[in-house]
Structure formats: structure tokens, C-alpha cells
PDB file of C-alpha atoms in Angstrom:
ATOM      1  CA  UNK A  20     -20.766 -11.272  23.259  1.00  0.00           C
ATOM      2  CA  UNK A  21     -17.851  -8.608  23.437  1.00  0.00           C
ATOM      3  CA  UNK A  22     -15.131 -10.305  21.076  1.00  0.00           C
ATOM      4  CA  UNK A  23     -11.317  -8.842  23.331  1.00  0.00           C
ATOM      5  CA  UNK A  24      -8.065  -8.062  21.417  1.00  0.00           C
ATOM      6  CA  UNK A  25      -4.840  -8.779  22.942  1.00  0.00           C
ATOM      7  CA  UNK A  26      -1.476  -6.914  21.079  1.00  0.00           C
ATOM      8  CA  UNK A  27       1.392  -8.624  22.566  1.00  0.00           C
ATOM      9  CA  UNK A  28       1.374 -11.950  24.232  1.00  0.00           C
ATOM     10  CA  UNK A  29       0.493  -9.413  27.326  1.00  0.00           C
ATOM     11  CA  UNK A  30      -1.120  -6.441  28.353  1.00  0.00           C
ATOM     12  CA  UNK A  31      -4.651  -5.583  27.892  1.00  0.00           C
ATOM     13  CA  UNK A  32      -7.154  -6.859  25.927  1.00  0.00           C
ATOM     14  CA  UNK A  33      -9.427  -3.748  24.058  1.00  0.00           C
ATOM     15  CA  UNK A  34     -12.779  -4.643  22.337  1.00  0.00           C
ATOM     16  CA  UNK A  35     -12.759  -5.144  19.057  1.00  0.00           C
ATOM     17  CA  UNK A  36     -16.466  -6.450  18.146  1.00  0.00           C
ATOM     18  CA  UNK A  37     -19.576  -6.855  19.604  1.00  0.00           C
ATOM     19  CA  UNK A  38     -22.467  -9.093  18.967  1.00  0.00           C
ATOM     20  CA  UNK A  39     -25.593  -7.955  20.012  1.00  0.00           C
ATOM     21  CA  UNK A  40     -28.777 -10.449  20.913  1.00  0.00           C
ATOM     22  CA  UNK A  41     -27.354 -13.446  19.314  1.00  0.00           C
ATOM     23  CA  UNK A  42     -30.572 -15.722  18.333  1.00  0.00           C
ATOM     24  CA  UNK A  43     -29.788 -18.489  19.520  1.00  0.00           C
ATOM     25  CA  UNK A  44     -27.216 -19.548  22.149  1.00  0.00           C
ATOM     26  CA  UNK A  45     -25.847 -22.639  19.723  1.00  0.00           C
ATOM     27  CA  UNK A  46     -25.591 -19.836  16.233  1.00  0.00           C
ATOM     28  CA  UNK A  47     -21.952 -20.035  15.353  1.00  0.00           C
ATOM     29  CA  UNK A  48     -20.387 -16.526  14.739  1.00  0.00           C
ATOM     30  CA  UNK A  49     -17.516 -14.990  12.455  1.00  0.00           C
ATOM     31  CA  UNK A  50     -16.270 -11.623  13.054  1.00  0.00           C
ATOM     32  CA  UNK A  51     -13.523  -9.730  10.965  1.00  0.00           C
ATOM     33  CA  UNK A  52     -11.112  -7.480  12.584  1.00  0.00           C
ATOM     34  CA  UNK A  53     -10.331  -4.793  10.938  1.00  0.00           C
ATOM     35  CA  UNK A  54      -6.689  -4.255  12.184  1.00  0.00           C
ATOM     36  CA  UNK A  55      -3.284  -4.593  11.166  1.00  0.00           C
ATOM     37  CA  UNK A  56      -1.909  -7.582  11.577  1.00  0.00           C
ATOM     38  CA  UNK A  57       2.181  -7.673  10.688  1.00  0.00           C
ATOM     39  CA  UNK A  58       4.724  -6.342  13.727  1.00  0.00           C
ATOM     40  CA  UNK A  59       2.969  -8.265  16.650  1.00  0.00           C
ATOM     41  CA  UNK A  60       1.821 -11.138  17.406  1.00  0.00           C
ATOM     42  CA  UNK A  61      -2.396 -10.461  17.707  1.00  0.00           C
ATOM     43  CA  UNK A  62      -4.382 -12.744  20.798  1.00  0.00           C
ATOM     44  CA  UNK A  63      -8.466 -12.327  20.971  1.00  0.00           C
ATOM     45  CA  UNK A  64     -11.094 -14.104  24.012  1.00  0.00           C
ATOM     46  CA  UNK A  65     -15.072 -13.778  23.785  1.00  0.00           C
ATOM     47  CA  UNK A  66     -16.745 -12.525  26.366  1.00  0.00           C
ATOM     48  CA  UNK A  67     -20.187 -13.345  27.597  1.00  0.00           C
ATOM     49  CA  UNK A  68     -21.268 -10.460  28.462  1.00  0.00           C
ATOM     50  CA  UNK A  69     -25.087 -10.269  30.323  1.00  0.00           C
ATOM     51  CA  UNK A  70     -26.556  -6.904  30.833  1.00  0.00           C
ATOM     52  CA  UNK A  71     -23.642  -5.292  31.913  1.00  0.00           C
ATOM     53  CA  UNK A  72     -21.716  -7.669  33.018  1.00  0.00           C
ATOM     54  CA  UNK A  73     -18.907  -9.651  31.978  1.00  0.00           C
ATOM     55  CA  UNK A  74     -20.274 -13.701  33.208  1.00  0.00           C
ATOM     56  CA  UNK A  75     -17.668 -15.729  31.160  1.00  0.00           C
ATOM     57  CA  UNK A  76     -15.376 -16.041  29.126  1.00  0.00           C
ATOM     58  CA  UNK A  77     -14.333 -18.047  26.027  1.00  0.00           C
ATOM     59  CA  UNK A  78     -10.443 -19.645  26.019  1.00  0.00           C
ATOM     60  CA  UNK A  79      -8.551 -17.593  24.049  1.00  0.00           C
ATOM     61  CA  UNK A  80      -6.393 -18.602  20.784  1.00  0.00           C
ATOM     62  CA  UNK A  81      -3.510 -16.267  19.953  1.00  0.00           C
ATOM     63  CA  UNK A  82      -2.334 -16.713  15.475  1.00  0.00           C
ATOM     64  CA  UNK A  83       0.127 -17.565  14.781  1.00  0.00           C
ATOM     65  CA  UNK A  84       3.288 -14.199  14.220  1.00  0.00           C
ATOM     66  CA  UNK A  85       5.872 -14.732  11.308  1.00  0.00           C
ATOM     67  CA  UNK A  86       8.162 -13.293  10.814  1.00  0.00           C
ATOM     68  CA  UNK A  87      11.548 -13.737   9.253  1.00  0.00           C
ATOM     69  CA  UNK A  88      15.452 -12.767   7.710  1.00  0.00           C
ATOM     70  CA  UNK A  89      17.284 -13.221   4.324  1.00  0.00           C
ATOM     71  CA  UNK A  90      20.209 -14.723   4.608  1.00  0.00           C
ATOM     72  CA  UNK A  91      23.392 -16.123   1.472  1.00  0.00           C
ATOM     73  CA  UNK A  92      20.870 -17.918  -0.812  1.00  0.00           C
ATOM     74  CA  UNK A  93      18.410 -18.985   2.488  1.00  0.00           C
ATOM     75  CA  UNK A  94      15.513 -17.241   4.153  1.00  0.00           C
ATOM     76  CA  UNK A  95      15.410 -17.487   7.678  1.00  0.00           C
ATOM     77  CA  UNK A  96      11.717 -18.087   8.839  1.00  0.00           C
ATOM     78  CA  UNK A  97      11.296 -17.773  12.859  1.00  0.00           C
ATOM     79  CA  UNK A  98       7.289 -17.580  14.478  1.00  0.00           C
ATOM     80  CA  UNK A  99       5.697 -16.903  17.587  1.00  0.00           C
ATOM     81  CA  UNK A 100       3.692 -20.191  17.577  1.00  0.00           C
ATOM     82  CA  UNK A 101      -0.483 -20.512  17.845  1.00  0.00           C
ATOM     83  CA  UNK A 102      -2.140 -19.995  20.969  1.00  0.00           C
ATOM     84  CA  UNK A 103      -5.592 -22.072  22.007  1.00  0.00           C
ATOM     85  CA  UNK A 104      -4.938 -26.006  21.124  1.00  0.00           C
ATOM     86  CA  UNK A 105      -2.415 -28.401  21.470  1.00  0.00           C
ATOM     87  CA  UNK A 106      -0.886 -27.883  17.939  1.00  0.00           C
ATOM     88  CA  UNK A 107       0.355 -31.120  16.479  1.00  0.00           C
ATOM     89  CA  UNK A 108       2.707 -30.773  13.411  1.00  0.00           C
ATOM     90  CA  UNK A 109       2.949 -27.501  11.427  1.00  0.00           C
ATOM     91  CA  UNK A 110       4.031 -26.843   7.423  1.00  0.00           C
ATOM     92  CA  UNK A 111       5.877 -24.251   6.343  1.00  0.00           C
ATOM     93  CA  UNK A 112       4.208 -22.462   2.643  1.00  0.00           C
ATOM     94  CA  UNK A 113       5.642 -21.006  -0.579  1.00  0.00           C
ATOM     95  CA  UNK A 114       3.695 -19.510  -2.562  1.00  0.00           C
ATOM     96  CA  UNK A 115       3.992 -20.796  -6.144  1.00  0.00           C
ATOM     97  CA  UNK A 116       2.165 -18.955  -8.843  1.00  0.00           C
ATOM     98  CA  UNK A 117      -1.280 -18.520  -7.192  1.00  0.00           C
ATOM     99  CA  UNK A 118      -1.088 -21.081  -4.613  1.00  0.00           C
ATOM    100  CA  UNK A 119       1.000 -22.329  -1.298  1.00  0.00           C
ATOM    101  CA  UNK A 120       3.609 -25.538  -2.063  1.00  0.00           C
ATOM    102  CA  UNK A 121       4.321 -27.071   1.351  1.00  0.00           C
ATOM    103  CA  UNK A 122       8.107 -27.179   1.484  1.00  0.00           C
ATOM    104  CA  UNK A 123       8.085 -28.463   4.804  1.00  0.00           C
ATOM    105  CA  UNK A 124       6.159 -30.498   7.811  1.00  0.00           C
ATOM    106  CA  UNK A 125       7.314 -29.469  11.053  1.00  0.00           C
ATOM    107  CA  UNK A 126       7.060 -30.626  14.776  1.00  0.00           C
ATOM    108  CA  UNK A 127       4.229 -27.999  16.803  1.00  0.00           C
ATOM    109  CA  UNK A 128       6.813 -26.977  18.854  1.00  0.00           C
ATOM    110  CA  UNK A 129       8.792 -25.302  15.899  1.00  0.00           C
ATOM    111  CA  UNK A 130       9.532 -21.598  15.698  1.00  0.00           C
ATOM    112  CA  UNK A 131      12.015 -21.520  13.510  1.00  0.00           C
ATOM    113  CA  UNK A 132      12.516 -22.699   9.496  1.00  0.00           C
ATOM    114  CA  UNK A 133      15.476 -22.048   6.964  1.00  0.00           C
ATOM    115  CA  UNK A 134      14.914 -22.384   3.091  1.00  0.00           C
ATOM    116  CA  UNK A 135      18.078 -22.913   1.722  1.00  0.00           C
ATOM    117  CA  UNK A 136      19.152 -23.041  -0.831  1.00  0.00           C
ATOM    118  CA  UNK A 137      17.545 -20.456  -3.072  1.00  0.00           C
ATOM    119  CA  UNK A 138      19.305 -18.201  -5.445  1.00  0.00           C
ATOM    120  CA  UNK A 139      19.222 -14.588  -4.761  1.00  0.00           C
ATOM    121  CA  UNK A 140      17.331 -11.572  -5.267  1.00  0.00           C
ATOM    122  CA  UNK A 141      14.706 -14.713  -6.334  1.00  0.00           C
ATOM    123  CA  UNK A 142      11.958 -13.071  -3.009  1.00  0.00           C
ATOM    124  CA  UNK A 143      10.333 -15.658  -1.778  1.00  0.00           C
ATOM    125  CA  UNK A 144       6.153 -15.623   0.676  1.00  0.00           C
ATOM    126  CA  UNK A 145       5.470 -17.923   3.136  1.00  0.00           C
ATOM    127  CA  UNK A 146       2.619 -18.339   5.179  1.00  0.00           C
ATOM    128  CA  UNK A 147       3.187 -21.407   8.533  1.00  0.00           C
ATOM    129  CA  UNK A 148      -0.105 -23.887   9.003  1.00  0.00           C
ATOM    130  CA  UNK A 149      -1.004 -25.281  11.544  1.00  0.00           C
ATOM    131  CA  UNK A 150      -2.433 -28.358  12.471  1.00  0.00           C
ATOM    132  CA  UNK A 151      -4.425 -29.057  15.266  1.00  0.00           C
ATOM    133  CA  UNK A 152      -3.391 -32.279  17.545  1.00  0.00           C
ATOM    134  CA  UNK A 153      -6.051 -35.480  17.561  1.00  0.00           C
ATOM    135  CA  UNK A 154      -8.315 -32.744  15.225  1.00  0.00           C
ATOM    136  CA  UNK A 155      -9.046 -31.614  12.162  1.00  0.00           C
ATOM    137  CA  UNK A 156      -8.722 -28.549  13.169  1.00  0.00           C
ATOM    138  CA  UNK A 157      -5.939 -26.495  11.360  1.00  0.00           C
ATOM    139  CA  UNK A 158      -4.970 -22.419  11.637  1.00  0.00           C
ATOM    140  CA  UNK A 159      -3.053 -20.751   8.755  1.00  0.00           C
ATOM    141  CA  UNK A 160      -0.442 -17.546  10.291  1.00  0.00           C
ATOM    142  CA  UNK A 161      -0.271 -14.513   8.125  1.00  0.00           C
ATOM    143  CA  UNK A 162       2.667 -14.606   5.199  1.00  0.00           C
ATOM    144  CA  UNK A 163       5.319 -13.311   5.021  1.00  0.00           C
ATOM    145  CA  UNK A 164       7.655 -11.824   1.870  1.00  0.00           C
ATOM    146  CA  UNK A 165      11.602 -12.037   2.186  1.00  0.00           C
ATOM    147  CA  UNK A 166      14.672 -11.882  -0.365  1.00  0.00           C
ATOM    148  CA  UNK A 167      17.974 -13.503   0.098  1.00  0.00           C
ATOM    149  CA  UNK A 168      20.709 -12.052  -1.703  1.00  0.00           C
ATOM    150  CA  UNK A 169      24.450 -12.981  -1.842  1.00  0.00           C
ATOM    151  CA  UNK A 170      27.556 -11.942  -0.433  1.00  0.00           C
ATOM    152  CA  UNK A 171      30.301 -14.195  -1.459  1.00  0.00           C
ATOM    153  CA  UNK A 172      31.998 -12.464  -4.168  1.00  0.00           C
ATOM    154  CA  UNK A 173      32.340 -14.888  -7.043  1.00  0.00           C
ATOM    155  CA  UNK A 174      36.841 -15.435  -8.001  1.00  0.00           C
ATOM    156  CA  UNK A 175      38.851 -14.245  -9.785  1.00  0.00           C
ATOM    157  CA  UNK A 176      39.235 -15.529 -13.808  1.00  0.00           C
ATOM    158  CA  UNK A 177      42.059 -17.377 -14.575  1.00  0.00           C
ATOM    159  CA  UNK A 178      43.410 -15.663 -17.770  1.00  0.00           C
ATOM    160  CA  UNK A 179      43.559 -19.286 -19.834  1.00  0.00           C
ATOM    161  CA  UNK A 180      45.061 -18.422 -24.127  1.00  0.00           C
ATOM    162  CA  UNK A 181      45.386 -14.848 -24.612  1.00  0.00           C
ATOM    163  CA  UNK A 182      45.968 -16.206 -29.286  1.00  0.00           C
ATOM    164  CA  UNK A 183      45.538 -13.924 -32.321  1.00  0.00           C
ATOM    165  CA  UNK A 184      44.224 -14.661 -34.596  1.00  0.00           C
ATOM    166  CA  UNK A 185      43.815 -12.288 -37.504  1.00  0.00           C
ATOM    167  CA  UNK A 186      44.838  -8.154 -38.330  1.00  0.00           C
ATOM    168  CA  UNK A 187      41.176  -7.147 -36.780  1.00  0.00           C
ATOM    169  CA  UNK A 188      40.647 -10.294 -34.220  1.00  0.00           C
ATOM    170  CA  UNK A 189      42.940 -11.538 -30.926  1.00  0.00           C
ATOM    171  CA  UNK A 190      40.521 -14.716 -29.128  1.00  0.00           C
ATOM    172  CA  UNK A 191      40.919 -14.940 -25.307  1.00  0.00           C
ATOM    173  CA  UNK A 192      39.883 -17.315 -23.203  1.00  0.00           C
ATOM    174  CA  UNK A 193      39.516 -17.825 -19.890  1.00  0.00           C
TER     175      UNK A 193
END
């Protein structure tokens, strides 16, 4: 078998790995592809090779590619959806301690989510978990870390009262 990878939604597939002389045709295989998973959607297909000729190809699977931007007390997530089998729903996951909590359940066709309100300057990490329609398979996106900010300037304080309390103290209330 030849594992073929394509970076981005279009373009040519390149060989990512090869599995030679499998024991039986029914055996399951796992390949760990060492590749930069940031910034571009990764798509894979597997070719059956007989002799020097590719004789059959699997379906093409494309991973969920997560992106986003921080905003005023919010983080906006955007992503390229998974493709390979029908997706029923997607869970937006936010890091909590050593794991992730589900913060939203979205339709399988959604590609954006805004997490708000959030405190400024506290980084948050996210992933998208996609659930197969009518099945048990799931697929997990890459992760992204965003830090919301606050550009809204607080209002000027209004002094309510100024009193001289003693020869050495003044009290200011606002």
C-alpha cells in the first residue's frame, strides 16, 4: 500500500508512507505521518500497489483544519470541515485542566463558532470533534490557542468627594 498525502484542498498527492507485504488483506494498519499539521488542510488516500502499478484507491479523507482570531473578550473559531464520511454534528472543545470540555454542539455543516464572553489576556485552546452521521467514527481537528483582548477603554472616573481629614490626611472618594 502507498499512503498518499495532499496539502490543501487541491493539488497533487505525494507519497507520505508505504506499507510493504501486508500479512493478510483483512489486516488493519496505522501509519503515523510526520508532517507539519499547521496552516494547511491535510488530505489522504491509500493506493493498493501490485507490482509497480497502483491498482485501486481508497476514499479521500481530509482532516478538519482549525483556525481563528481573537476579538474583544471573545475568540472566533473558523475551520475547513472534515471530509471522508458524512458528519452529523461537531463538538467545540475548550481546554480545561489536563483535558477538554465541550462548550458547544454544532451542526455538521457549521464552520464558525464564537466563544464569548471571555476575560481578556487569558489564552484558551480549542479543538473540533466531528461525529459520524449514523455511525460510531469520530475525527479530531488540530488545536489552536487564542488570547482574547479588550480594546474598550474604561470610562474616566468621576470624583465624588474630597475631604481633608487631618493635618496629614486627605480622603478622596470616586
